[in-house]
Amino acid sequence: MINLPLLPILIPLLTGVLLMFFTKRLWMQRIVSFLSTLLTIGVSLYLVSQVKANGILTVTLGSWPAPFGITLVSDMLSALLVLTTSVLVFFVIWYSMTYLSEQHQRFYYYIAVQFLLVGVNGAFTTGDIFNMFVFFEVFLISSYVLIVLGGKPAQLRESLKYLLVNVISSALFVMTVAFLYGIIGTLNMADISQKISEINQPGILSVIAILFLVVFGLKGAIFPLYFWLPGSYQVPPTPVLALFGALLTKVGVYGILRTYSLFFSNEIGIIHSLLGGLALATIIIGVIGALATKDAKQILIYNIIVAVGVILYGVSVMTRQSLEGAVFYLLHDMLIKAALFLLVGIMIGIAGSSRLKSMGGMIKAYPLLGWTYFIAALSLAGIPPFSGFIGKLLIVRGGIEAGDLVGPFIVLASSLLVLYSVMQIFIRGFWGTPKTYTGSRRHLVKQLLAPSILLVMITVAYGVGAEAVRPFITQAVDPLVDPSLYIQAVLKEG
Amino acid sequence: MEIIMAIAAGILTMCAVYLILSKSILRIIIGTGLLSHAAHLLVMTMGGLKTGAAPVLEDGVTKYTDPLPQALVLTAIVISFGVTAFFLVLAYRAYQELGTDNIEEMKGTDTND
């Protein structure tokens, strides 16, 4: 199958188009999007196995040879990210069927989710920097629709700001691509990587590196550019929030990971230490936010920021071990953040509000929910048998190996504080005297628990089966450590 | 010619930043439009503004216009057009619901689900 890397983009795209033909029939919408995401998962699994067997797969669209046409590249990193994305979207669709009101689902909800999947999968797969911009726009426009669906005053107010921030960062992205094209004269990422070392212009390259940091940092919410995230992510309903928190920020992180390993790998100087410093500041600011708030949603939202910081610290160190840790933690965080948001969504559905004040004593009525949340919380903080531990261990060891002590200390200290912040939800929500719950979704808990528990089980399996996952991670890190593998796969096969 | 275009892109960016920093949403939207125009102009300029033969792959043509930036700008214009249209509709709905177009009055952190 030569066109295999295209399928995870094409299937949701065609599904999205197909769904537009019967927008009135909700049941058909649900069944079709449920089945098509299952199919996407199957294809992504096959893609991962093929990449494992045959190395990096490339598709040149229209058979134009590599530096001229648009190339899609599936190395192990992007294949794993595509698989994780498809799995998450599947569970979120399953969850949304019962969580969201029928009226909400009727307003093109499933279509927007399918196009979000197109954009995210495309951004992970593309090997062309301008194409990446286009796929960014695809998922951003879907996210504009998802964030504003519902039309409450608070949603309109926050989506205006979300839209403005993203429009500005998109314009900056185009400008960055323009500068890059101006000095290198190509848009193919492998070609850029090859030629960027020949052009001896460190000044303008630093400018481009920092512009990329700003562009992807705005999407990924790193330290000075995270300001829009807590407000915007507060307003959409929880399943949408699970998609945003798990996928959208991680695409920004992927952008930094890809560009910094391919384009700027030779300049491990000021730019990488800048990235490291910002990553540590991101961890600190995220932890402070998570500890300061008394709102279940906000605690998790600030934890998104912490995770972005931890991953980017691993990226900035740029040793093999820290990169392995970063990739491992990236996949772990996508899964566990979505699972936690789905679980907290059930709590909000029971209590009717996301404030911790209005919850309490839920463990009596909902023991299964409570213990699932407990496992997910331990997993997020990185308690040993679970998946967060291995990623953090590798990042910390990589950091120490590179001679840095402050970074590993902050990463380790942050895990304790993260544990404290998510345990706040457990203690205040599940312990204490039961309150009278007034939430509108109290009767739906059974249906909502099924996808959430399955997702938590996947994350537990991911941690316990780390030995089995390790070869995949190692293969994913290979082209990051040694860009020539990526370059050869793209340019030689063309 | 390239220098004039670069200066024009700079002036457009300047006006865009001024407009985006103002309080009225309509001005902000016009500002984002100007910002994307500046970005498009920059892409064109960075490709080089040579005049010459048509951009076809043919042997012996030495002076031709680079077709790639034009293709890129075409894509980017379509995207920015769509986003601006969405932005305008959103601003109108927000004006209806919130009763104001002043971004200063849109602060708040009320929680809901």
mmCIF file of C-alpha atoms in Angstrom, chain A residues 236-404:
data_model
loop_
_atom_site.group_PDB
_atom_site.id
_atom_site.type_symbol
_atom_site.label_atom_id
_atom_site.label_comp_id
_atom_site.label_asym_id
_atom_site.label_seq_id
_atom_site.Cartn_x
_atom_site.Cartn_y
_atom_site.Cartn_z
ATOM 1 C CA PRO A 236 -16.767 24.763 25.585
ATOM 2 C CA PRO A 237 -18.452 21.592 26.902
ATOM 3 C CA THR A 238 -16.145 18.946 28.354
ATOM 4 C CA PRO A 239 -15.873 16.515 25.384
ATOM 5 C CA VAL A 240 -14.769 19.402 23.155
ATOM 6 C CA LEU A 241 -12.381 20.497 25.860
ATOM 7 C CA ALA A 242 -10.954 16.962 25.977
ATOM 8 C CA LEU A 243 -10.247 17.168 22.238
ATOM 9 C CA PHE A 244 -8.674 20.618 22.537
ATOM 10 C CA GLY A 245 -6.563 19.856 25.579
ATOM 11 C CA ALA A 246 -5.357 16.532 24.267
ATOM 12 C CA LEU A 247 -4.771 17.419 20.613
ATOM 13 C CA LEU A 248 -4.472 21.107 19.778
ATOM 14 C CA THR A 249 -1.707 22.066 22.174
ATOM 15 C CA LYS A 250 0.157 18.878 21.276
ATOM 16 C CA VAL A 251 0.190 19.841 17.601
ATOM 17 C CA GLY A 252 2.045 22.993 18.593
ATOM 18 C CA VAL A 253 4.482 20.864 20.597
ATOM 19 C CA TYR A 254 4.904 18.558 17.600
ATOM 20 C CA GLY A 255 5.664 21.598 15.427
ATOM 21 C CA ILE A 256 8.442 22.689 17.773
ATOM 22 C CA LEU A 257 9.761 19.127 18.033
ATOM 23 C CA ARG A 258 9.847 18.707 14.259
ATOM 24 C CA THR A 259 11.271 22.076 13.264
ATOM 25 C CA TYR A 260 13.836 22.217 16.044
ATOM 26 C CA SER A 261 15.118 18.719 15.362
ATOM 27 C CA LEU A 262 15.150 19.077 11.568
ATOM 28 C CA PHE A 263 16.031 22.722 10.925
ATOM 29 C CA PHE A 264 17.933 23.987 13.908
ATOM 30 C CA SER A 265 19.666 20.869 15.157
ATOM 31 C CA ASN A 266 23.101 22.317 14.468
ATOM 32 C CA GLU A 267 22.631 25.344 16.663
ATOM 33 C CA ILE A 268 22.436 23.781 20.102
ATOM 34 C CA GLY A 269 23.329 27.079 21.581
ATOM 35 C CA ILE A 270 21.252 30.016 22.541
ATOM 36 C CA ILE A 271 18.009 28.910 20.911
ATOM 37 C CA HIS A 272 17.854 25.589 22.683
ATOM 38 C CA SER A 273 18.693 27.105 26.038
ATOM 39 C CA LEU A 274 16.000 29.718 25.398
ATOM 40 C CA LEU A 275 13.536 26.902 24.704
ATOM 41 C CA GLY A 276 14.649 25.111 27.867
ATOM 42 C CA GLY A 277 14.221 28.205 30.017
ATOM 43 C CA LEU A 278 10.777 28.917 28.603
ATOM 44 C CA ALA A 279 9.778 25.280 29.142
ATOM 45 C CA LEU A 280 10.761 25.439 32.808
ATOM 46 C CA ALA A 281 8.917 28.750 33.233
ATOM 47 C CA THR A 282 5.890 27.094 31.608
ATOM 48 C CA ILE A 283 5.997 24.267 34.166
ATOM 49 C CA ILE A 284 6.199 26.726 37.057
ATOM 50 C CA ILE A 285 3.399 28.973 35.826
ATOM 51 C CA GLY A 286 1.174 25.962 35.099
ATOM 52 C CA VAL A 287 1.707 24.507 38.567
ATOM 53 C CA ILE A 288 0.963 27.849 40.209
ATOM 54 C CA GLY A 289 -2.258 28.132 38.229
ATOM 55 C CA ALA A 290 -3.306 24.579 39.038
ATOM 56 C CA LEU A 291 -2.729 25.100 42.755
ATOM 57 C CA ALA A 292 -4.431 28.481 42.866
ATOM 58 C CA THR A 293 -7.787 27.571 41.373
ATOM 59 C CA LYS A 294 -10.725 25.840 43.041
ATOM 60 C CA ASP A 295 -12.415 24.769 39.852
ATOM 61 C CA ALA A 296 -12.124 21.173 38.629
ATOM 62 C CA LYS A 297 -11.911 22.172 34.954
ATOM 63 C CA GLN A 298 -9.359 24.906 35.580
ATOM 64 C CA ILE A 299 -7.082 22.566 37.550
ATOM 65 C CA LEU A 300 -6.880 20.246 34.568
ATOM 66 C CA ILE A 301 -6.537 23.136 32.116
ATOM 67 C CA TYR A 302 -3.477 24.407 33.977
ATOM 68 C CA ASN A 303 -2.145 20.847 33.984
ATOM 69 C CA ILE A 304 -2.145 20.983 30.172
ATOM 70 C CA ILE A 305 0.319 23.858 30.459
ATOM 71 C CA VAL A 306 2.512 21.888 32.901
ATOM 72 C CA ALA A 307 2.656 18.918 30.526
ATOM 73 C CA VAL A 308 3.624 21.126 27.583
ATOM 74 C CA GLY A 309 6.480 22.473 29.688
ATOM 75 C CA VAL A 310 7.697 19.001 30.662
ATOM 76 C CA ILE A 311 7.680 17.759 27.058
ATOM 77 C CA LEU A 312 9.424 20.856 25.731
ATOM 78 C CA TYR A 313 12.086 20.613 28.419
ATOM 79 C CA GLY A 314 12.827 17.124 27.116
ATOM 80 C CA VAL A 315 12.968 18.524 23.576
ATOM 81 C CA SER A 316 15.301 21.350 24.518
ATOM 82 C CA VAL A 317 17.882 19.015 26.056
ATOM 83 C CA MET A 318 18.098 17.197 22.683
ATOM 84 C CA THR A 319 19.847 14.048 23.835
ATOM 85 C CA ARG A 320 18.535 10.684 22.694
ATOM 86 C CA GLN A 321 17.275 9.795 26.141
ATOM 87 C CA SER A 322 15.484 13.065 26.782
ATOM 88 C CA LEU A 323 13.871 12.952 23.342
ATOM 89 C CA GLU A 324 12.655 9.413 23.996
ATOM 90 C CA GLY A 325 11.219 10.669 27.255
ATOM 91 C CA ALA A 326 9.580 13.620 25.496
ATOM 92 C CA VAL A 327 7.932 11.408 22.861
ATOM 93 C CA PHE A 328 6.820 8.887 25.480
ATOM 94 C CA TYR A 329 5.417 11.637 27.680
ATOM 95 C CA LEU A 330 3.733 13.331 24.699
ATOM 96 C CA LEU A 331 1.722 10.208 23.861
ATOM 97 C CA HIS A 332 1.018 9.521 27.532
ATOM 98 C CA ASP A 333 -0.221 13.035 28.100
ATOM 99 C CA MET A 334 -2.553 13.028 25.098
ATOM 100 C CA LEU A 335 -4.249 9.869 26.391
ATOM 101 C CA ILE A 336 -4.399 10.730 30.067
ATOM 102 C CA LYS A 337 -5.514 14.350 29.596
ATOM 103 C CA ALA A 338 -8.430 13.247 27.458
ATOM 104 C CA ALA A 339 -9.325 10.529 29.992
ATOM 105 C CA LEU A 340 -9.199 12.968 32.907
ATOM 106 C CA PHE A 341 -11.330 15.527 31.096
ATOM 107 C CA LEU A 342 -13.909 12.860 30.294
ATOM 108 C CA LEU A 343 -13.992 11.746 33.952
ATOM 109 C CA VAL A 344 -14.240 15.292 35.283
ATOM 110 C CA GLY A 345 -16.958 15.859 32.692
ATOM 111 C CA ILE A 346 -18.985 13.112 34.373
ATOM 112 C CA MET A 347 -18.435 14.757 37.763
ATOM 113 C CA ILE A 348 -19.607 18.072 36.340
ATOM 114 C CA GLY A 349 -22.574 16.298 34.799
ATOM 115 C CA ILE A 350 -23.527 14.934 38.232
ATOM 116 C CA ALA A 351 -22.900 18.099 40.233
ATOM 117 C CA GLY A 352 -24.101 20.591 37.659
ATOM 118 C CA SER A 353 -21.099 22.879 38.089
ATOM 119 C CA SER A 354 -17.363 22.625 37.750
ATOM 120 C CA ARG A 355 -16.689 24.359 41.069
ATOM 121 C CA LEU A 356 -15.285 22.026 43.705
ATOM 122 C CA LYS A 357 -17.576 23.711 46.254
ATOM 123 C CA SER A 358 -20.623 22.123 44.695
ATOM 124 C CA MET A 359 -19.161 18.601 44.774
ATOM 125 C CA GLY A 360 -18.472 16.248 47.660
ATOM 126 C CA GLY A 361 -18.929 12.690 48.844
ATOM 127 C CA MET A 362 -19.408 11.224 45.412
ATOM 128 C CA ILE A 363 -17.525 8.030 46.327
ATOM 129 C CA LYS A 364 -20.637 6.647 48.087
ATOM 130 C CA ALA A 365 -22.934 6.927 45.110
ATOM 131 C CA TYR A 366 -20.362 6.500 42.332
ATOM 132 C CA PRO A 367 -17.477 4.290 43.575
ATOM 133 C CA LEU A 368 -16.426 3.161 40.100
ATOM 134 C CA LEU A 369 -16.081 6.757 38.886
ATOM 135 C CA GLY A 370 -14.087 7.624 41.990
ATOM 136 C CA TRP A 371 -11.531 4.844 41.700
ATOM 137 C CA THR A 372 -11.119 5.285 37.961
ATOM 138 C CA TYR A 373 -10.408 8.935 38.572
ATOM 139 C CA PHE A 374 -7.938 7.970 41.289
ATOM 140 C CA ILE A 375 -5.990 5.719 38.908
ATOM 141 C CA ALA A 376 -6.034 8.366 36.185
ATOM 142 C CA ALA A 377 -4.785 11.009 38.624
ATOM 143 C CA LEU A 378 -1.915 8.774 39.795
ATOM 144 C CA SER A 379 -1.061 8.109 36.166
ATOM 145 C CA LEU A 380 -0.993 11.817 35.322
ATOM 146 C CA ALA A 381 1.365 12.601 38.193
ATOM 147 C CA GLY A 382 3.663 9.717 37.275
ATOM 148 C CA ILE A 383 3.413 7.218 40.129
ATOM 149 C CA PRO A 384 5.681 4.289 39.121
ATOM 150 C CA PRO A 385 3.676 1.537 37.468
ATOM 151 C CA PHE A 386 1.751 4.067 35.375
ATOM 152 C CA SER A 387 2.741 5.708 32.138
ATOM 153 C CA GLY A 388 3.676 9.200 33.331
ATOM 154 C CA PHE A 389 6.581 7.802 35.317
ATOM 155 C CA ILE A 390 8.643 6.365 32.473
ATOM 156 C CA GLY A 391 8.479 9.480 30.332
ATOM 157 C CA LYS A 392 9.451 11.703 33.220
ATOM 158 C CA LEU A 393 12.236 9.340 34.288
ATOM 159 C CA LEU A 394 13.772 9.461 30.818
ATOM 160 C CA ILE A 395 13.441 13.247 30.601
ATOM 161 C CA VAL A 396 15.031 13.701 34.036
ATOM 162 C CA ARG A 397 17.843 11.273 33.269
ATOM 163 C CA GLY A 398 18.481 12.968 29.948
ATOM 164 C CA GLY A 399 18.590 16.342 31.675
ATOM 165 C CA ILE A 400 21.090 15.150 34.297
ATOM 166 C CA GLU A 401 23.152 13.473 31.593
ATOM 167 C CA ALA A 402 23.408 16.826 29.810
ATOM 168 C CA GLY A 403 24.738 18.406 32.985
ATOM 169 C CA ASP A 404 21.629 20.300 33.994
#
